Amino acid sequence: MTVVPALRTVGQMRQGDHLLLGYDTDEERDTVLAAFLLDGLASGQRGLVLPPADIPAGVALSFLEAHGCRVDEEIATGRLCVDPQLAVPEGLWDLDEAIRREARRAVGDGFLGLRVCTEVLRAQAGKGLKTLHDSELLLDPVFASLPVLGICQYDRRVFDEAELVPIAGLHHGRVGADAVWRDELLAITRTFAPPGLALAGEVDESNVTAVARALHTETARARARTAGGAHIRLDLRELHFIDVGALRLLVFTALGLYASGGTLVLTGVAAHVQRVMRVAGWDRVPGLRFEPSGEPP
Amino acid sequence: MTRTGLVHQALRYGSDDEFLAGTAEHARAGLDDGDTVLAVVSAHNISLLAGALGDRSGEVEFVDVRDWYDYPSRTLGRYHAYCDRLGPDRHARVIGEPVWTGRSDFETHEWLRYESLLNVVFAGTGHRILCPYDTRTLPDAVVRGAARTHPELAGESGTLYADPADFCAECDEHRPAALSAGPQDIRFARGRSAAVRRALTAYARGLGLPEQRTHDLVAAVHETVVNSVRHGGGQGVVRLHSDPDYVICEIRDDGSHASAPRPRLPGHLPPRPHAASGHGMWLVRQLSDLVADDLDPAGSVVRLYFRHRHPVSPLREG
């Protein structure tokens, strides 16, 4: 098995992929799974969800409604399915067999393949995660031989990172949400805990509009999340260059948020970027806050 | 009390006594008026002045010239920051003696330009600036220049004061020649500034410029390129040269030939945080050591100079 430790975005997934999603919030999980399942519908593949409890299909898939999916219709036509395999305590034991069977059935029903999402529960993982380990090991040949791709979901509020590292090694890598924007200079991605955006690379006059658009969308999300002032976090740890025009956009965004009781929080700002902000007189703007990088409090 | 005009005087002195006669009086009058008094002079003159002021010397802020007068734009930045901290209701009384020794003809004329620009940049602020010139040691050109860059001469009658626009045009004549085309020239066009930044970073690192100065150089040239793209017709060329003193980056464009008015004092006044423009050129001047700018709708040429080694740390807060 080739281990690719790099993070791939859900939109980059292809047949045969068996990736691990470690998520911090339900919003992060729903964002990734919605993209995964909707991409499948667009590609003529069946979507199969294995929820951790025996709940009606419409309920298990209701999170897709917010993404413009007509869930009842998709269930009625068999394009989306829910299987209670993992709702029973011994569900992990023959997970490989269940997915092999479902992949064949999807092809038999006229689909181009199967996309499967499995929520892994600690209760089923076995002593020292042994059952889980064996189950993930058995899954690999299934993904290698059938037209199927899958995401194993691990709640990071339940599994800690030390536990996830060896499990990730049994996958082809990890998956994360799609980039909000990606060009040859800049990647803008959503962060979920805490919610916000991460900017990696360089921002200049060629892509500042993408940053403006992402900030606008993020502002709407933040306003929907809280009744009071909207607080937006920008993780700038991997931002190596930002020019005056783009910094001005951040300043004006901060002033706009401040006017309605909010803030723009910049984390991990590089020393040379801080210097530019100080020289430009933008180090003490109302509504603009700097926080050191690292885990926020 | 309310003052609105700027007082900018030169004190041409030929002895320690003459220095003290002019400066101690300026400082005492400032303290009596409730002004904040700042003396940026040599170590020798700090001890002279402090001695003459006696008990009152504790009320005066003394700064060594070497920590203040490194490059004209940054010195201007320090004075702006200093006056800004006073707030709108307090005035500054400054004794400022620029460093003239060891300067090239170009550098000397950039400092003369600075003296002339003070009249415009601080016009209407109510601050009082006294600039001592030591006639025993300074070249004649500098001592004569003082009379043309200061509306008043302390203890002397008459003035040869020149309009700053005219005087700056004279200073332009002392700028080094433009760079000639070379194999390292970097063409730029709209939306293609990243390639310029790559080439600049490689060039600066190849010359052994420190990491922070490399960041400064890249940021300053980038903002000039962005200005050229926006106001100068969308494309141009960056030329690079390194001499024993400076790394020189020249940004040229063909001009937009628009009839828009030339900006007044581009980058010499600190922009307000909320302003929609003006931060780029200010940043260019603060991050570069010297700037030779000729902004022209028919084609602009801006040369940025970065000294290879810094005699004092750049951007030290005032």
Coordinates of C-alpha atoms in Angstrom, one line a residue, chain A residues 21-232:
Chain A
L21 CA -11.5 12.7 7.4
G22 CA -10.7 14.0 10.9
Y23 CA -13.2 16.7 11.7
D24 CA -13.5 19.2 14.5
T25 CA -17.1 20.4 14.0
D26 CA -20.3 19.1 12.5
E27 CA -20.1 21.9 10.1
E28 CA -16.7 20.7 8.8
R29 CA -18.0 17.1 8.4
D30 CA -21.2 18.2 6.6
T31 CA -19.2 20.6 4.3
V32 CA -16.9 17.8 3.2
L33 CA -19.5 15.1 2.9
A34 CA -21.9 17.3 1.0
A35 CA -19.2 18.1 -1.6
F36 CA -18.3 14.4 -1.7
L37 CA -21.9 13.2 -2.3
L38 CA -22.9 16.0 -4.6
D39 CA -19.8 15.4 -6.8
G40 CA -20.9 11.7 -7.0
L41 CA -24.4 12.7 -8.1
A42 CA -22.9 14.9 -10.8
S43 CA -20.6 12.0 -11.9
G44 CA -23.3 9.3 -12.2
Q45 CA -22.2 7.5 -9.1
R46 CA -24.4 6.3 -6.2
G47 CA -23.9 7.9 -2.8
L48 CA -24.0 5.6 0.2
V49 CA -24.0 6.8 3.8
L50 CA -23.4 4.6 6.7
P51 CA -24.6 6.5 9.7
P52 CA -23.7 5.5 13.3
A53 CA -27.4 4.9 14.2
D54 CA -30.4 3.4 12.7
I55 CA -32.2 6.5 11.6
P56 CA -34.5 7.2 8.6
A57 CA -32.6 7.9 5.3
G58 CA -34.3 11.3 5.0
V59 CA -33.0 12.3 8.4
A60 CA -29.5 11.0 7.9
L61 CA -29.2 13.0 4.7
S62 CA -31.0 16.1 5.7
F63 CA -27.8 18.1 5.9
L64 CA -27.7 18.0 2.1
E65 CA -30.8 20.1 1.9
A66 CA -28.8 23.2 2.8
H67 CA -26.6 22.5 -0.2
G68 CA -29.4 22.6 -2.6
C69 CA -30.0 18.8 -2.8
R70 CA -33.6 17.4 -3.1
V71 CA -32.9 14.6 -0.7
D72 CA -36.3 12.8 -0.9
E73 CA -36.1 12.7 -4.7
E74 CA -32.6 11.3 -4.7
I75 CA -33.5 8.6 -2.2
A76 CA -36.6 7.6 -4.3
T77 CA -34.5 7.2 -7.4
G78 CA -31.8 5.2 -5.6
R79 CA -29.1 7.8 -6.3
L80 CA -28.6 8.3 -2.6
C81 CA -28.8 5.4 -0.1
V82 CA -28.4 5.0 3.7
D83 CA -27.4 1.6 5.2
P84 CA -27.6 0.9 8.9
Q85 CA -24.6 -1.5 8.7
L86 CA -22.7 0.5 11.4
A87 CA -25.7 1.0 13.6
V88 CA -25.1 -2.4 15.2
P89 CA -22.2 -3.0 17.6
E90 CA -20.5 -5.6 15.4
G91 CA -20.9 -3.5 12.2
L92 CA -17.2 -3.0 11.6
W93 CA -16.6 -6.7 11.4
D94 CA -17.7 -7.3 7.9
L95 CA -17.7 -3.7 6.6
D96 CA -15.4 -4.7 3.7
E97 CA -18.0 -7.3 2.7
A98 CA -20.8 -4.8 2.9
I99 CA -19.0 -2.3 0.7
R100 CA -18.0 -4.9 -1.8
R101 CA -21.6 -6.0 -2.1
E102 CA -22.9 -2.4 -2.4
A103 CA -20.3 -1.5 -5.0
R104 CA -21.4 -4.4 -7.2
R105 CA -25.0 -3.6 -6.6
A106 CA -24.5 0.0 -7.7
V107 CA -22.9 -1.1 -10.9
G108 CA -25.7 -3.6 -11.4
D109 CA -28.2 -0.8 -11.0
G110 CA -26.6 1.2 -13.8
F111 CA -24.4 3.6 -11.8
L112 CA -20.8 4.4 -12.8
G113 CA -19.6 3.6 -9.3
L114 CA -20.2 4.1 -5.6
R115 CA -19.2 6.8 -3.1
V116 CA -19.3 5.7 0.5
C117 CA -19.1 7.6 3.8
T118 CA -18.6 5.7 7.0
E119 CA -18.8 7.3 10.5
V120 CA -16.5 5.5 12.8
L121 CA -17.6 5.1 16.4
R122 CA -15.2 4.6 19.3
A123 CA -17.7 2.0 20.8
Q124 CA -17.1 -0.3 17.9
A125 CA -13.4 0.2 17.6
G126 CA -12.5 -2.6 19.9
K127 CA -9.8 -2.9 22.5
G128 CA -6.9 -0.7 21.6
L129 CA -8.7 0.1 18.4
K130 CA -7.8 -3.5 17.2
T131 CA -11.2 -4.1 15.5
L132 CA -11.0 -0.8 13.8
H133 CA -7.5 -1.4 12.6
D134 CA -8.4 -4.8 11.1
S135 CA -11.4 -3.4 9.5
E136 CA -9.6 -0.6 7.8
L137 CA -6.9 -3.0 6.7
L138 CA -9.5 -5.3 5.0
L139 CA -11.1 -2.3 3.2
D140 CA -8.1 -1.5 1.2
P141 CA -8.4 -4.4 -1.4
V142 CA -12.0 -3.4 -1.9
F143 CA -11.1 0.1 -3.0
A144 CA -8.3 -1.2 -5.1
S145 CA -10.5 -3.6 -7.1
L146 CA -13.9 -2.0 -7.5
P147 CA -15.3 1.3 -8.8
V148 CA -15.7 2.8 -5.3
L149 CA -14.2 5.7 -3.4
G150 CA -14.8 6.4 0.3
I151 CA -14.3 8.6 3.3
C152 CA -13.9 7.3 6.8
Q153 CA -15.1 10.0 9.2
Y154 CA -13.4 10.4 12.6
D155 CA -14.7 12.9 15.1
R156 CA -11.6 14.6 16.6
R157 CA -13.5 15.5 19.7
V158 CA -13.6 11.7 20.3
F159 CA -10.4 10.4 18.7
D160 CA -7.2 12.3 19.5
E161 CA -4.5 13.0 17.0
A162 CA -2.1 10.3 18.4
E163 CA -4.8 7.7 17.7
L164 CA -5.5 9.1 14.2
V165 CA -1.9 9.0 13.0
P166 CA -1.6 5.2 12.7
I167 CA -5.2 4.9 11.4
A168 CA -4.4 7.5 8.7
G169 CA -1.6 5.3 7.6
L170 CA -4.2 2.6 6.7
H171 CA -5.8 5.1 4.3
H172 CA -4.4 6.7 1.1
G173 CA -4.2 9.9 3.1
R174 CA -6.4 12.5 4.6
V175 CA -9.2 14.6 3.0
G176 CA -10.3 18.1 3.8
A177 CA -12.7 20.7 2.5
D178 CA -12.3 22.1 -1.0
A179 CA -10.3 25.2 -1.3
V180 CA -12.4 28.3 -1.6
W181 CA -9.9 29.6 -4.2
R182 CA -6.8 28.2 -5.7
D183 CA -4.5 29.7 -8.3
E184 CA -0.7 29.5 -8.8
L185 CA -0.1 32.0 -6.1
L186 CA -2.7 31.6 -3.5
A187 CA -4.9 29.0 -1.8
I188 CA -7.9 30.2 0.3
T189 CA -9.4 27.4 2.5
R190 CA -12.0 27.4 5.2
T191 CA -11.1 26.6 8.7
F192 CA -13.6 25.2 11.1
A193 CA -12.2 25.2 14.6
P194 CA -12.3 28.1 15.0
P195 CA -14.3 29.0 12.0
G196 CA -12.7 31.3 9.5
L197 CA -10.4 31.3 6.4
A198 CA -6.7 30.4 5.9
L199 CA -4.7 32.2 3.3
A200 CA -1.6 30.4 2.0
G201 CA 0.8 31.8 -0.6
E202 CA 0.8 35.4 -2.0
V203 CA -1.9 38.0 -2.5
D204 CA -1.4 40.7 -5.0
E205 CA -3.5 42.7 -7.6
S206 CA -4.1 39.5 -9.6
N207 CA -6.0 37.7 -7.0
V208 CA -7.2 40.2 -4.4
T209 CA -10.7 39.9 -5.8
A210 CA -10.8 36.3 -4.8
V211 CA -9.9 37.3 -1.2
A212 CA -12.6 40.0 -1.3
R213 CA -15.2 37.4 -2.4
A214 CA -14.1 34.9 0.2
L215 CA -14.3 37.5 3.0
H216 CA -17.7 38.6 1.8
T217 CA -19.0 35.0 2.0
E218 CA -17.3 34.4 5.3
T219 CA -18.9 37.6 6.7
A220 CA -22.3 36.3 5.8
R221 CA -21.6 33.0 7.5
A222 CA -20.3 34.7 10.6
R223 CA -23.4 36.9 10.8
A224 CA -25.6 33.9 10.4
R225 CA -23.7 32.1 13.2
T226 CA -24.0 34.8 15.9
A227 CA -26.6 37.4 16.7
G228 CA -24.0 40.0 17.9
G229 CA -21.0 41.3 16.0
A230 CA -19.4 39.0 13.5
H231 CA -15.9 37.8 14.3
I232 CA -13.9 36.6 11.4

